[in-house]
Amino acid sequence: MKLITLNTWGGIVNEPLFEFIKNNSDIDIFCFQEVYPASVSPRPSLGKVRPNLFYDIQNVLPDFNGHHAVAQENDVGGLAIFIKKSFVVNNIKHAVVFKQLNNTEDEDREDYFSMGRDLQCVEFSHLGKIYSILNFHGMWVGKGKIDTKRRIEQSEKVIKIFNGAKGAKILCGDFNLRPDTKSIDILSEGNRNLVREYEITSTRSSFYLKPEKFADYIIVSPDIEVENFKVLQDQVSDHLPLLLEFK
């Protein structure tokens, strides 16, 4: 099977993003972050995002079932998993891992920018084996991607859900973390952190002008057999797509 994870940047790059998705329709599972549904009016400060991005992607992936989840309605882009209709989906759920659903607290900068954060999970069966795919967009605080108390607490919540999921497990997405943080160590312990293992040097595209080169990860449980992993160089967002082939 093949999986791609990508922070879509709200679809700002537009047509190249959709060409990329259409050209990779042989992928079995897409995990996207910063995806808006039609019901959301994005904040003007976010720029030229596509407010109907979830449905626009669904239209170019007719052989997939799309699932959308948000922790902060009417404010930030959510998570989206598109999985081929030929797969038997057993369960779909999401859990808030930072703050709470529709958090309105803004007592400090960290709270204001982070709002709520959730973890999306799709459990499916394929060739007699159960898999759980967990799609994650970690909190952003405007102070870099280093450890904070709340990021560590967030990782502890995420790994608890990961460990409790059924079958062989894949955690992927934009974690907003450096690879040398305790927050990443918590998620990696006992699992395979493929960005570390494959000695990836950057997951950011040429659209991203800041010096920090890491944000995105794929972490798999030991019972996932990795056949291939790489960072694709398609310039379709300020992040680069990550490709995993597995069974």
GROMACS .gro file of C-alpha atoms in nm:
model
  247
    1MET     CA    1   0.000   0.000   0.000
    2LYS     CA    2   0.099   0.362  -0.048
    3LEU     CA    3   0.033   0.664   0.174
    4ILE     CA    4   0.107   1.033   0.126
    5THR     CA    5   0.093   1.292   0.402
    6LEU     CA    6   0.099   1.665   0.325
    7ASN     CA    7   0.015   1.993   0.490
    8THR     CA    8  -0.174   2.154   0.201
    9TRP     CA    9  -0.115   2.513   0.320
   10GLY     CA   10  -0.486   2.565   0.272
   11GLY     CA   11  -0.453   2.509  -0.103
   12ILE     CA   12  -0.268   2.839  -0.157
   13VAL     CA   13  -0.048   2.694  -0.434
   14ASN     CA   14  -0.373   2.595  -0.607
   15GLU     CA   15  -0.347   2.419  -0.945
   16PRO     CA   16  -0.006   2.254  -0.889
   17LEU     CA   17  -0.151   2.097  -0.574
   18PHE     CA   18  -0.444   1.950  -0.763
   19GLU     CA   19  -0.222   1.827  -1.045
   20PHE     CA   20  -0.007   1.655  -0.786
   21ILE     CA   21  -0.308   1.486  -0.627
   22LYS     CA   22  -0.448   1.373  -0.963
   23ASN     CA   23  -0.108   1.245  -1.077
   24ASN     CA   24  -0.084   1.037  -0.760
   25SER     CA   25  -0.430   0.882  -0.769
   26ASP     CA   26  -0.263   0.539  -0.744
   27ILE     CA   27  -0.194   0.623  -0.379
   28ASP     CA   28  -0.419   0.431  -0.140
   29ILE     CA   29  -0.439   0.682   0.145
   30PHE     CA   30  -0.389   1.059   0.160
   31CYS     CA   31  -0.350   1.234   0.495
   32PHE     CA   32  -0.382   1.611   0.466
   33GLN     CA   33  -0.355   1.897   0.712
   34GLU     CA   34  -0.490   2.255   0.686
   35VAL     CA   35  -0.794   2.151   0.485
   36TYR     CA   36  -1.101   2.374   0.489
   37PRO     CA   37  -1.459   2.251   0.442
   38ALA     CA   38  -1.718   2.465   0.265
   39SER     CA   39  -1.876   2.567   0.596
   40VAL     CA   40  -1.568   2.756   0.713
   41SER     CA   41  -1.486   3.120   0.641
   42PRO     CA   42  -1.108   3.135   0.685
   43ARG     CA   43  -0.958   3.428   0.871
   44PRO     CA   44  -0.836   3.702   0.632
   45SER     CA   45  -0.489   3.680   0.786
   46LEU     CA   46  -0.446   3.333   0.640
   47GLY     CA   47  -0.425   3.465   0.285
   48LYS     CA   48  -0.562   3.306  -0.031
   49VAL     CA   49  -0.663   2.969   0.100
   50ARG     CA   50  -0.932   2.762  -0.072
   51PRO     CA   51  -1.240   2.766   0.155
   52ASN     CA   52  -1.386   2.459  -0.020
   53LEU     CA   53  -1.061   2.264  -0.026
   54PHE     CA   54  -1.198   1.941   0.123
   55TYR     CA   55  -1.470   1.915  -0.142
   56ASP     CA   56  -1.236   2.028  -0.420
   57ILE     CA   57  -1.001   1.741  -0.332
   58GLN     CA   58  -1.291   1.498  -0.309
   59ASN     CA   59  -1.393   1.595  -0.662
   60VAL     CA   60  -1.053   1.495  -0.805
   61LEU     CA   61  -1.049   1.169  -0.605
   62PRO     CA   62  -1.379   1.002  -0.703
   63ASP     CA   63  -1.252   0.656  -0.604
   64PHE     CA   64  -1.183   0.768  -0.247
   65ASN     CA   65  -1.394   0.830   0.060
   66GLY     CA   66  -1.298   1.152   0.234
   67HIS     CA   67  -1.321   1.213   0.609
   68HIS     CA   68  -1.278   1.557   0.767
   69ALA     CA   69  -1.218   1.654   1.130
   70VAL     CA   70  -1.165   1.985   1.311
   71ALA     CA   71  -1.091   2.082   1.669
   72GLN     CA   72  -1.169   2.450   1.613
   73GLU     CA   73  -1.478   2.512   1.403
   74ASN     CA   74  -1.495   2.828   1.189
   75ASP     CA   75  -1.134   2.921   1.250
   76VAL     CA   76  -0.855   2.690   1.136
   77GLY     CA   77  -0.822   2.431   0.865
   78GLY     CA   78  -0.883   2.077   0.974
   79LEU     CA   79  -0.755   1.729   0.905
   80ALA     CA   80  -0.861   1.514   0.612
   81ILE     CA   81  -0.804   1.150   0.527
   82PHE     CA   82  -0.894   1.019   0.182
   83ILE     CA   83  -0.892   0.640   0.157
   84LYS     CA   84  -0.971   0.422  -0.143
   85LYS     CA   85  -1.326   0.290  -0.149
   86SER     CA   86  -1.198  -0.064  -0.196
   87PHE     CA   87  -1.069  -0.065   0.164
   88VAL     CA   88  -1.301  -0.181   0.442
   89VAL     CA   89  -1.317   0.102   0.697
   90ASN     CA   90  -1.404  -0.029   1.043
   91ASN     CA   91  -1.397   0.290   1.246
   92ILE     CA   92  -1.346   0.666   1.208
   93LYS     CA   93  -1.290   0.895   1.504
   94HIS     CA   94  -1.099   1.196   1.628
   95ALA     CA   95  -0.984   1.313   1.969
   96VAL     CA   96  -0.877   1.653   2.095
   97VAL     CA   97  -0.514   1.639   2.215
   98PHE     CA   98  -0.460   2.005   2.303
   99LYS     CA   99  -0.710   2.230   2.481
  100GLN     CA  100  -1.067   2.132   2.400
  101LEU     CA  101  -1.315   2.140   2.114
  102ASN     CA  102  -1.381   2.501   2.009
  103ASN     CA  103  -1.149   2.644   2.272
  104THR     CA  104  -1.197   3.018   2.324
  105GLU     CA  105  -0.927   3.087   2.582
  106ASP     CA  106  -0.672   3.346   2.478
  107GLU     CA  107  -0.497   3.439   2.800
  108ASP     CA  108  -0.155   3.417   2.640
  109ARG     CA  109   0.009   3.396   2.298
  110GLU     CA  110   0.046   3.020   2.306
  111ASP     CA  111  -0.324   2.966   2.369
  112TYR     CA  112  -0.432   3.221   2.110
  113PHE     CA  113  -0.235   3.073   1.824
  114SER     CA  114  -0.283   2.709   1.914
  115MET     CA  115  -0.655   2.692   1.990
  116GLY     CA  116  -0.767   2.329   2.001
  117ARG     CA  117  -0.578   2.050   1.825
  118ASP     CA  118  -0.708   1.707   1.739
  119LEU     CA  119  -0.594   1.369   1.615
  120GLN     CA  120  -0.786   1.195   1.336
  121CYS     CA  121  -0.791   0.816   1.317
  122VAL     CA  122  -0.919   0.577   1.051
  123GLU     CA  123  -0.913   0.204   1.122
  124PHE     CA  124  -0.943  -0.028   0.823
  125SER     CA  125  -0.889  -0.388   0.716
  126HIS     CA  126  -0.684  -0.499   0.416
  127LEU     CA  127  -0.588  -0.853   0.318
  128GLY     CA  128  -0.689  -0.985   0.656
  129LYS     CA  129  -0.484  -0.732   0.856
  130ILE     CA  130  -0.609  -0.438   1.064
  131TYR     CA  131  -0.443  -0.098   1.030
  132SER     CA  132  -0.493   0.234   1.207
  133ILE     CA  133  -0.388   0.558   1.035
  134LEU     CA  134  -0.355   0.858   1.266
  135ASN     CA  135  -0.341   1.203   1.107
  136PHE     CA  136  -0.200   1.483   1.321
  137HIS     CA  137  -0.134   1.858   1.302
  138GLY     CA  138   0.054   1.965   1.613
  139MET     CA  139   0.017   2.292   1.796
  140TRP     CA  140   0.189   2.604   1.663
  141VAL     CA  141   0.302   2.870   1.908
  142GLY     CA  142   0.489   3.125   1.699
  143LYS     CA  143   0.809   3.062   1.898
  144GLY     CA  144   0.978   2.792   1.694
  145LYS     CA  145   0.935   2.416   1.704
  146ILE     CA  146   1.114   2.347   2.032
  147ASP     CA  147   0.979   2.173   2.340
  148THR     CA  148   0.724   2.344   2.561
  149LYS     CA  149   0.536   2.200   2.854
  150ARG     CA  150   0.217   2.191   2.650
  151ARG     CA  151   0.384   2.027   2.352
  152ILE     CA  152   0.516   1.753   2.577
  153GLU     CA  153   0.168   1.705   2.725
  154GLN     CA  154   0.025   1.696   2.371
  155SER     CA  155   0.271   1.422   2.269
  156GLU     CA  156   0.180   1.220   2.577
  157LYS     CA  157  -0.187   1.234   2.477
  158VAL     CA  158  -0.110   1.144   2.116
  159ILE     CA  159   0.105   0.842   2.202
  160LYS     CA  160  -0.158   0.715   2.445
  161ILE     CA  161  -0.415   0.717   2.164
  162PHE     CA  162  -0.163   0.568   1.921
  163ASN     CA  163  -0.081   0.282   2.156
  164GLY     CA  164  -0.449   0.213   2.212
  165ALA     CA  165  -0.537   0.200   1.842
  166LYS     CA  166  -0.600  -0.138   1.682
  167GLY     CA  167  -0.368  -0.325   1.450
  168ALA     CA  168  -0.056  -0.197   1.277
  169LYS     CA  169  -0.031   0.178   1.324
  170ILE     CA  170   0.093   0.481   1.129
  171LEU     CA  171   0.113   0.831   1.278
  172CYS     CA  172   0.175   1.105   1.023
  173GLY     CA  173   0.135   1.474   0.959
  174ASP     CA  174   0.275   1.815   1.040
  175PHE     CA  175   0.388   1.781   1.401
  176ASN     CA  176   0.538   2.132   1.421
  177LEU     CA  177   0.838   1.987   1.607
  178ARG     CA  178   1.212   1.967   1.566
  179PRO     CA  179   1.355   1.614   1.543
  180ASP     CA  180   1.575   1.665   1.852
  181THR     CA  181   1.290   1.741   2.095
  182LYS     CA  182   1.161   1.539   2.387
  183SER     CA  183   0.816   1.577   2.229
  184ILE     CA  184   0.936   1.375   1.928
  185ASP     CA  185   1.116   1.125   2.151
  186ILE     CA  186   0.787   1.050   2.327
  187LEU     CA  187   0.620   0.968   1.994
  188SER     CA  188   0.917   0.770   1.862
  189GLU     CA  189   0.993   0.546   2.159
  190GLY     CA  190   0.931   0.182   2.066
  191ASN     CA  191   0.835   0.285   1.712
  192ARG     CA  192   1.016   0.375   1.390
  193ASN     CA  193   1.060   0.745   1.322
  194LEU     CA  194   1.122   0.734   0.948
  195VAL     CA  195   1.243   1.094   0.919
  196ARG     CA  196   1.519   1.012   1.165
  197GLU     CA  197   1.585   0.663   1.033
  198TYR     CA  198   1.622   0.777   0.671
  199GLU     CA  199   1.828   1.082   0.778
  200ILE     CA  200   1.595   1.330   0.610
  201THR     CA  201   1.742   1.681   0.601
  202SER     CA  202   1.426   1.885   0.529
  203THR     CA  203   1.050   1.852   0.491
  204ARG     CA  204   0.997   2.212   0.378
  205SER     CA  205   0.959   2.341   0.022
  206SER     CA  206   1.108   2.647  -0.147
  207PHE     CA  207   0.796   2.844  -0.047
  208TYR     CA  208   0.912   2.830   0.315
  209LEU     CA  209   1.174   3.099   0.372
  210LYS     CA  210   1.252   3.051   0.741
  211PRO     CA  211   1.562   2.854   0.848
  212GLU     CA  212   1.374   2.573   1.028
  213LYS     CA  213   1.364   2.271   0.795
  214PHE     CA  214   1.157   2.020   0.990
  215ALA     CA  215   0.788   1.989   1.070
  216ASP     CA  216   0.654   1.671   0.909
  217TYR     CA  217   0.694   1.309   1.017
  218ILE     CA  218   0.581   0.953   0.965
  219ILE     CA  219   0.611   0.723   1.267
  220VAL     CA  220   0.513   0.356   1.239
  221SER     CA  221   0.466   0.072   1.484
  222PRO     CA  222   0.707  -0.225   1.459
  223ASP     CA  223   0.448  -0.441   1.280
  224ILE     CA  224   0.439  -0.206   0.980
  225GLU     CA  225   0.672  -0.340   0.711
  226VAL     CA  226   0.824  -0.038   0.538
  227GLU     CA  227   0.897  -0.098   0.171
  228ASN     CA  228   0.989   0.260   0.080
  229PHE     CA  229   0.994   0.603   0.238
  230LYS     CA  230   1.095   0.934   0.087
  231VAL     CA  231   1.029   1.305   0.082
  232LEU     CA  232   0.888   1.408  -0.255
  233GLN     CA  233   1.019   1.731  -0.406
  234ASP     CA  234   0.690   1.853  -0.557
  235GLN     CA  235   0.650   2.225  -0.481
  236VAL     CA  236   0.278   2.223  -0.401
  237SER     CA  237   0.279   2.377  -0.051
  238ASP     CA  238   0.520   2.532   0.196
  239HIS     CA  239   0.565   2.170   0.312
  240LEU     CA  240   0.690   1.875   0.107
  241PRO     CA  241   0.483   1.556   0.067
  242LEU     CA  242   0.602   1.243   0.247
  243LEU     CA  243   0.550   0.908   0.073
  244LEU     CA  244   0.532   0.573   0.251
  245GLU     CA  245   0.501   0.232   0.086
  246PHE     CA  246   0.415  -0.036   0.339
  247LYS     CA  247   0.236  -0.356   0.420
   0.00000   0.00000   0.00000
